[in-house]
Amino acid sequence: GFSQNTLVSNGKRLNVVDFGVKPDATHDQTQAIQDVLDQASEGDTVFLPQGEYQVRTILLRSGVNLYSKGIIKHHPSAKIGEYSIEKQNSPNPLILGQGVSNLSISINGESKNEGIYLLKSNQIHIYNTELTGDSTKFRAYPGIMTFESSGIEIANTRIHHFGMPRAETKSYQPGTGIRILSSNTISIHNSEIYNNGENGIFIYGSRKVEVLNNVIHHNGMSAIQVAFGDKGKENDYNFSNNILDSNAADAIDINNRSPQKAMDISCVIANNITCDNGFVKGESTPDGSGIGTLINISNVILYKNEAYRNNRPAIYIESCGLIMAKDNWADNQVEVTLDLEVLLLVKNKFRSLNLIANTKAQKIHLRDNDIGSLSFPDGIQVKIPLQ
């Protein structure tokens, strides 16, 4: 992964106040701040001191860092949109990076749309940042969104209240903390993502993503969700050392609904602690796996995870290839259904292992587990006998 604790800067610090920008002004200061960014040289840092700065959209420039101790927030003149599948980006993200590279961002932002939107950009470091969304908005844009971008690091950052809290067990609405689309080489670490309307982190059609040492809690869908496009790029994931707490759906949901055979995604899920996922206002939702929901995927390692009081099975496995689980602990069950190549369970502790009646497996290998009960109903098929 990446590591970025200070601004990358070989240039000057440009204080916007020295260029006529006034903290706490009520008028739109977009152009005044943009003028400072546009005249900065590569390696410079544009600095916004304490105060409040109202803008429509700030456009990033390659090699120019943005650092704010004050609050950057949307001016009433900013165009406020609503998220839809047809229009997944707003007319006025608070911060927009389009085709930019090699810069750092450290800000305090309050956004009615996206907090930061990175489009076809690379080598962007976002750290020591707080992004607050609009918790009254029913169809909200994400706190951070990347599209066709690479080399993005999000560290020591808080992202919250993008979208209205989920109110119903059977329905939810858009509003994601971090949305990664068609991107690669993304590192999200040492951050807190919470109280967003939908997922904490949503990953689609992307590869090489690590989510490490975060606290992801009280979001309206899964803490982490991986969805699949049609390009076959989904590969190389590491979801480890996170606390995933009180999200309304699964702790980790990796769901490949493609008609193709189970996809090798080379994924590690390790040392996570999860609890109380799968509930809205104390009522059960249709989801809520404790360690992970795994559908039509292969080459997944689950190691030393702990799961408490989650709504659905600790591990749900459907139509998968090779799944290996070792040294995991959960107070509920593992559930297996449909096709399965190899399931290896070693030194785990689960309440039960349940094979649904339509399970067709090549091999199930159980060794040194503490399992309260085994359910092998009539009609299951395992080509190599249980060992």
XYZ file of C-alpha atoms in Angstrom:
387
model
C 0.000 0.000 0.000
C 0.779 3.651 -0.042
C 1.904 5.802 2.845
C 1.440 9.562 2.752
C 1.489 11.552 5.969
C 2.565 14.982 4.763
C 1.896 17.037 1.684
C 4.174 16.273 -1.230
C 5.556 19.731 -1.909
C 8.749 21.137 -3.338
C 7.198 24.539 -3.901
C 5.660 27.494 -2.122
C 2.649 27.758 0.152
C 0.156 30.191 -1.326
C -2.197 31.565 1.325
C -5.437 32.502 -0.420
C -5.958 35.410 1.993
C -2.864 37.065 0.525
C -4.627 37.010 -2.845
C -7.793 38.721 -1.654
C -9.892 35.724 -0.632
C -11.831 36.549 2.534
C -12.678 33.846 5.075
C -16.291 33.868 6.246
C -17.532 35.862 3.265
C -21.082 34.961 2.258
C -20.575 35.477 -1.479
C -19.405 32.820 -3.950
C -15.598 32.625 -3.764
C -15.095 29.971 -6.421
C -13.327 32.197 -8.933
C -11.083 33.901 -6.376
C -9.812 30.567 -5.040
C -9.568 29.128 -8.560
C -7.396 32.064 -9.638
C -4.881 31.163 -6.915
C -4.836 27.521 -8.021
C -4.448 28.486 -11.671
C -1.420 30.672 -11.069
C 0.327 28.156 -8.776
C 3.341 26.238 -10.062
C 3.903 22.515 -9.852
C 4.810 21.573 -6.285
C 3.039 24.575 -4.749
C 0.385 24.216 -2.047
C -2.706 26.399 -2.053
C -3.604 26.998 1.601
C -6.969 28.070 3.028
C -6.597 29.189 6.676
C -9.289 29.011 9.357
C -12.683 30.270 8.264
C -15.453 29.306 5.874
C -15.189 29.383 2.083
C -18.326 29.063 -0.024
C -17.814 27.692 -3.533
C -19.570 25.899 -6.367
C -16.749 23.604 -7.575
C -12.976 23.880 -7.121
C -10.999 22.416 -10.059
C -7.763 20.680 -9.129
C -4.579 21.141 -11.146
C -1.812 18.593 -11.680
C 1.049 18.947 -9.234
C -0.722 21.609 -7.124
C -1.687 20.553 -3.605
C -4.780 21.762 -1.779
C -4.636 22.206 1.997
C -7.416 23.717 4.075
C -7.745 24.346 7.781
C -10.962 26.219 7.105
C -14.241 24.697 5.899
C -14.956 24.519 2.173
C -18.701 24.264 1.583
C -21.202 24.613 -1.205
C -22.526 28.088 -1.947
C -26.328 28.293 -2.470
C -25.656 28.942 -6.187
C -24.149 25.455 -6.648
C -26.346 23.195 -8.766
C -27.673 20.433 -6.553
C -28.476 17.181 -8.336
C -29.834 13.805 -7.286
C -27.978 10.549 -7.891
C -29.389 8.158 -10.490
C -28.035 5.211 -12.491
C -28.218 7.397 -15.608
C -26.480 10.345 -13.928
C -23.958 9.096 -11.379
C -22.047 12.371 -11.060
C -23.382 15.779 -10.112
C -23.099 19.134 -11.939
C -21.148 20.628 -9.014
C -18.922 18.330 -6.946
C -17.256 20.287 -4.180
C -13.770 19.314 -5.450
C -13.242 18.046 -9.022
C -10.084 16.462 -10.402
C -10.365 15.740 -14.126
C -7.288 14.335 -15.844
C -5.000 15.514 -13.027
C -2.065 13.787 -11.348
C 0.566 13.990 -8.614
C -1.093 16.066 -5.939
C -2.261 15.886 -2.331
C -5.529 17.001 -0.772
C -6.139 17.723 2.915
C -9.392 19.587 3.527
C -12.490 19.988 5.672
C -15.453 19.948 3.300
C -19.236 20.158 3.551
C -20.934 19.070 0.350
C -24.451 18.904 -1.096
C -23.124 16.656 -3.900
C -19.857 14.681 -4.079
C -17.167 15.792 -1.694
C -14.313 14.851 -4.069
C -14.755 13.479 -7.606
C -11.665 12.148 -9.412
C -12.126 11.456 -13.124
C -9.326 9.857 -15.178
C -6.790 11.020 -12.609
C -3.812 9.319 -10.990
C -1.418 9.533 -8.065
C -3.765 11.485 -5.813
C -3.269 11.431 -2.032
C -6.246 12.366 0.156
C -5.381 12.458 3.842
C -6.322 14.152 7.114
C -9.584 15.109 5.440
C -13.145 15.330 6.746
C -16.066 15.277 4.320
C -19.600 15.858 5.583
C -22.572 15.274 3.316
C -26.244 16.210 3.375
C -28.097 13.791 5.654
C -31.484 15.176 4.525
C -30.939 14.111 0.902
C -32.822 10.990 -0.219
C -30.712 10.255 -3.346
C -27.215 11.420 -2.479
C -23.931 11.374 -4.378
C -20.894 9.720 -2.708
C -18.411 11.397 -0.415
C -15.485 10.406 -2.661
C -15.914 8.986 -6.159
C -13.227 7.784 -8.577
C -13.834 6.855 -12.214
C -11.119 5.430 -14.470
C -8.496 6.599 -11.999
C -5.428 4.922 -10.485
C -2.946 5.299 -7.666
C -5.484 6.849 -5.284
C -4.765 6.867 -1.544
C -7.361 7.811 1.073
C -5.861 7.912 4.566
C -6.715 9.285 8.008
C -9.990 10.604 6.634
C -13.581 10.802 7.915
C -16.523 10.545 5.486
C -20.033 10.719 6.847
C -23.683 11.667 6.366
C -23.787 11.386 2.581
C -27.460 10.606 2.252
C -30.455 10.135 4.486
C -30.309 7.331 7.069
C -31.909 4.081 5.924
C -35.412 3.895 7.373
C -36.826 0.599 6.036
C -35.593 -2.987 6.199
C -36.750 -3.803 2.635
C -35.598 -0.670 0.817
C -32.597 1.645 0.737
C -31.452 4.737 -1.130
C -28.168 5.991 -2.699
C -25.524 7.713 -0.601
C -22.141 5.967 -0.414
C -19.054 6.957 1.566
C -16.499 5.977 -1.117
C -17.467 4.824 -4.622
C -14.696 3.238 -6.747
C -15.652 2.762 -10.416
C -13.472 1.261 -13.191
C -10.313 2.178 -11.282
C -7.184 0.401 -10.066
C -4.543 0.582 -7.352
C -6.664 2.131 -4.621
C -5.657 2.232 -0.955
C -8.145 3.173 1.776
C -6.672 3.002 5.250
C -6.855 4.359 8.797
C -10.130 6.121 8.080
C -13.675 6.261 9.460
C -16.667 5.930 7.134
C -20.048 6.143 8.789
C -23.693 7.206 8.733
C -23.969 7.197 4.943
C -27.240 6.284 3.238
C -25.931 3.237 1.360
C -22.583 1.393 1.397
C -19.528 2.469 3.297
C -17.288 1.500 0.344
C -18.602 0.387 -3.073
C -16.185 -1.103 -5.627
C -17.267 -1.769 -9.227
C -15.270 -3.071 -12.180
C -11.999 -2.301 -10.388
C -8.844 -4.164 -9.433
C -6.082 -3.938 -6.851
C -8.021 -2.374 -4.002
C -6.969 -2.538 -0.365
C -9.144 -1.530 2.593
C -7.027 -1.665 5.737
C -7.350 -0.536 9.363
C -10.614 1.365 8.924
C -13.732 1.707 11.047
C -16.823 1.431 8.833
C -20.088 1.664 10.727
C -23.793 2.585 10.677
C -24.102 2.742 6.883
C -27.345 1.910 5.070
C -26.014 -1.101 3.146
C -22.821 -3.176 3.370
C -19.618 -1.907 4.922
C -17.728 -3.075 1.803
C -19.401 -4.211 -1.427
C -17.725 -5.486 -4.600
C -19.820 -5.534 -7.781
C -18.752 -6.878 -11.162
C -18.674 -5.344 -14.625
C -18.262 -7.149 -17.944
C -14.502 -6.578 -18.437
C -13.214 -9.192 -15.997
C -10.988 -6.718 -14.136
C -12.047 -7.662 -10.616
C -8.906 -9.032 -8.974
C -6.420 -8.514 -6.151
C -8.342 -7.366 -3.078
C -7.203 -7.076 0.523
C -9.849 -6.272 3.153
C -8.048 -6.591 6.485
C -7.847 -5.265 10.043
C -11.104 -3.325 9.821
C -13.930 -2.869 12.323
C -17.239 -3.304 10.486
C -20.066 -2.428 12.818
C -23.837 -1.891 12.633
C -24.148 -1.624 8.857
C -27.621 -2.434 7.538
C -26.439 -5.195 5.180
C -23.329 -7.412 5.021
C -19.952 -6.755 6.560
C -18.377 -7.658 3.191
C -20.473 -8.478 0.115
C -18.700 -9.842 -2.995
C -21.439 -10.646 -5.462
C -20.729 -11.819 -9.012
C -24.070 -12.505 -10.683
C -22.428 -13.275 -14.044
C -23.574 -16.495 -15.775
C -19.891 -17.416 -16.233
C -18.075 -19.842 -13.921
C -16.779 -18.681 -10.546
C -14.277 -15.865 -11.095
C -10.780 -15.990 -9.572
C -10.493 -12.697 -7.692
C -7.442 -13.355 -5.481
C -8.953 -11.862 -2.330
C -7.804 -11.816 1.308
C -10.290 -11.062 4.099
C -8.358 -11.115 7.356
C -8.349 -9.913 10.962
C -11.617 -8.003 10.700
C -13.957 -7.620 13.665
C -17.627 -7.355 12.754
C -20.750 -6.997 14.832
C -24.455 -6.127 14.655
C -24.662 -5.948 10.853
C -27.978 -6.575 9.080
C -30.419 -4.465 11.079
C -32.363 -1.221 10.709
C -33.741 0.185 13.942
C -33.391 -3.247 15.524
C -35.327 -5.010 12.734
C -33.664 -7.617 10.500
C -32.885 -6.794 6.869
C -32.511 -9.520 4.184
C -28.713 -9.248 4.584
C -26.111 -9.082 7.319
C -23.332 -11.651 6.900
C -20.743 -11.370 9.633
C -17.534 -12.172 7.756
C -18.601 -12.229 4.130
C -21.140 -13.031 1.452
C -19.318 -14.777 -1.415
C -21.210 -15.404 -4.661
C -19.740 -16.946 -7.838
C -16.114 -16.192 -6.973
C -12.958 -18.214 -6.323
C -9.563 -17.958 -4.617
C -10.720 -16.248 -1.428
C -8.878 -16.581 1.882
C -10.685 -15.773 5.139
C -8.285 -15.667 8.083
C -8.675 -14.764 11.756
C -11.904 -12.797 11.438
C -14.318 -12.442 14.367
C -18.059 -11.951 14.004
C -20.623 -11.195 16.721
C -24.417 -10.750 16.703
C -24.768 -10.408 12.937
C -28.118 -11.101 11.280
C -27.157 -13.609 8.579
C -24.553 -16.409 8.314
C -21.005 -15.564 9.252
C -19.979 -16.852 5.814
C -22.470 -17.357 2.973
C -21.040 -19.282 -0.010
C -22.981 -19.622 -3.266
C -21.677 -21.095 -6.550
C -18.023 -20.607 -5.631
C -14.693 -22.126 -6.646
C -11.919 -22.364 -4.037
C -12.725 -20.900 -0.611
C -10.289 -21.276 2.296
C -11.112 -20.274 5.875
C -8.764 -20.637 8.845
C -8.834 -19.488 12.470
C -12.108 -17.570 12.152
C -14.563 -17.202 15.054
C -18.281 -16.483 14.824
C -21.323 -16.976 17.003
C -23.422 -18.158 14.046
C -23.235 -20.409 11.000
C -21.557 -21.049 7.650
C -24.030 -21.666 4.833
C -23.209 -23.301 1.474
C -25.482 -23.573 -1.566
C -25.376 -24.486 -5.277
C -22.052 -25.352 -6.955
C -18.779 -25.495 -5.056
C -15.341 -26.677 -6.114
C -13.348 -26.813 -2.862
C -14.158 -25.584 0.627
C -11.325 -25.842 3.168
C -12.184 -25.106 6.810
C -9.326 -25.331 9.318
C -9.339 -24.419 13.042
C -12.481 -22.298 12.881
C -15.216 -21.963 15.478
C -18.790 -21.689 14.151
C -22.177 -22.476 15.595
C -23.016 -24.687 12.619
C -22.144 -25.661 9.055
C -25.220 -25.919 6.856
C -25.267 -27.351 3.352
C -28.482 -26.468 1.538
C -30.197 -29.393 -0.231
C -29.120 -28.282 -3.721
C -25.388 -28.125 -2.887
C -23.119 -29.804 -5.457
C -19.495 -29.800 -4.276
C -16.239 -31.268 -5.528
C -14.580 -31.389 -2.112
C -15.274 -30.219 1.429
C -12.333 -30.536 3.792
C -12.893 -29.970 7.525
C -9.951 -30.105 9.917
C -9.676 -29.231 13.625
C -12.796 -27.044 13.696
C -15.126 -26.409 16.618
C -18.560 -26.614 14.988
C -21.709 -26.942 17.069
C -23.690 -28.866 14.454
C -23.484 -30.090 10.847
C -26.470 -30.068 8.500
C -26.169 -32.364 5.472
C -29.712 -32.788 4.105
C -30.757 -35.396 1.575
C -29.876 -34.588 -1.996
C -26.485 -32.905 -1.582
C -23.651 -34.135 -3.772
C -19.968 -34.204 -2.831
C -17.843 -36.038 -5.387
C -14.951 -36.708 -3.016
C -16.198 -37.902 0.391
C -16.009 -35.580 3.384
C -12.665 -35.868 5.162
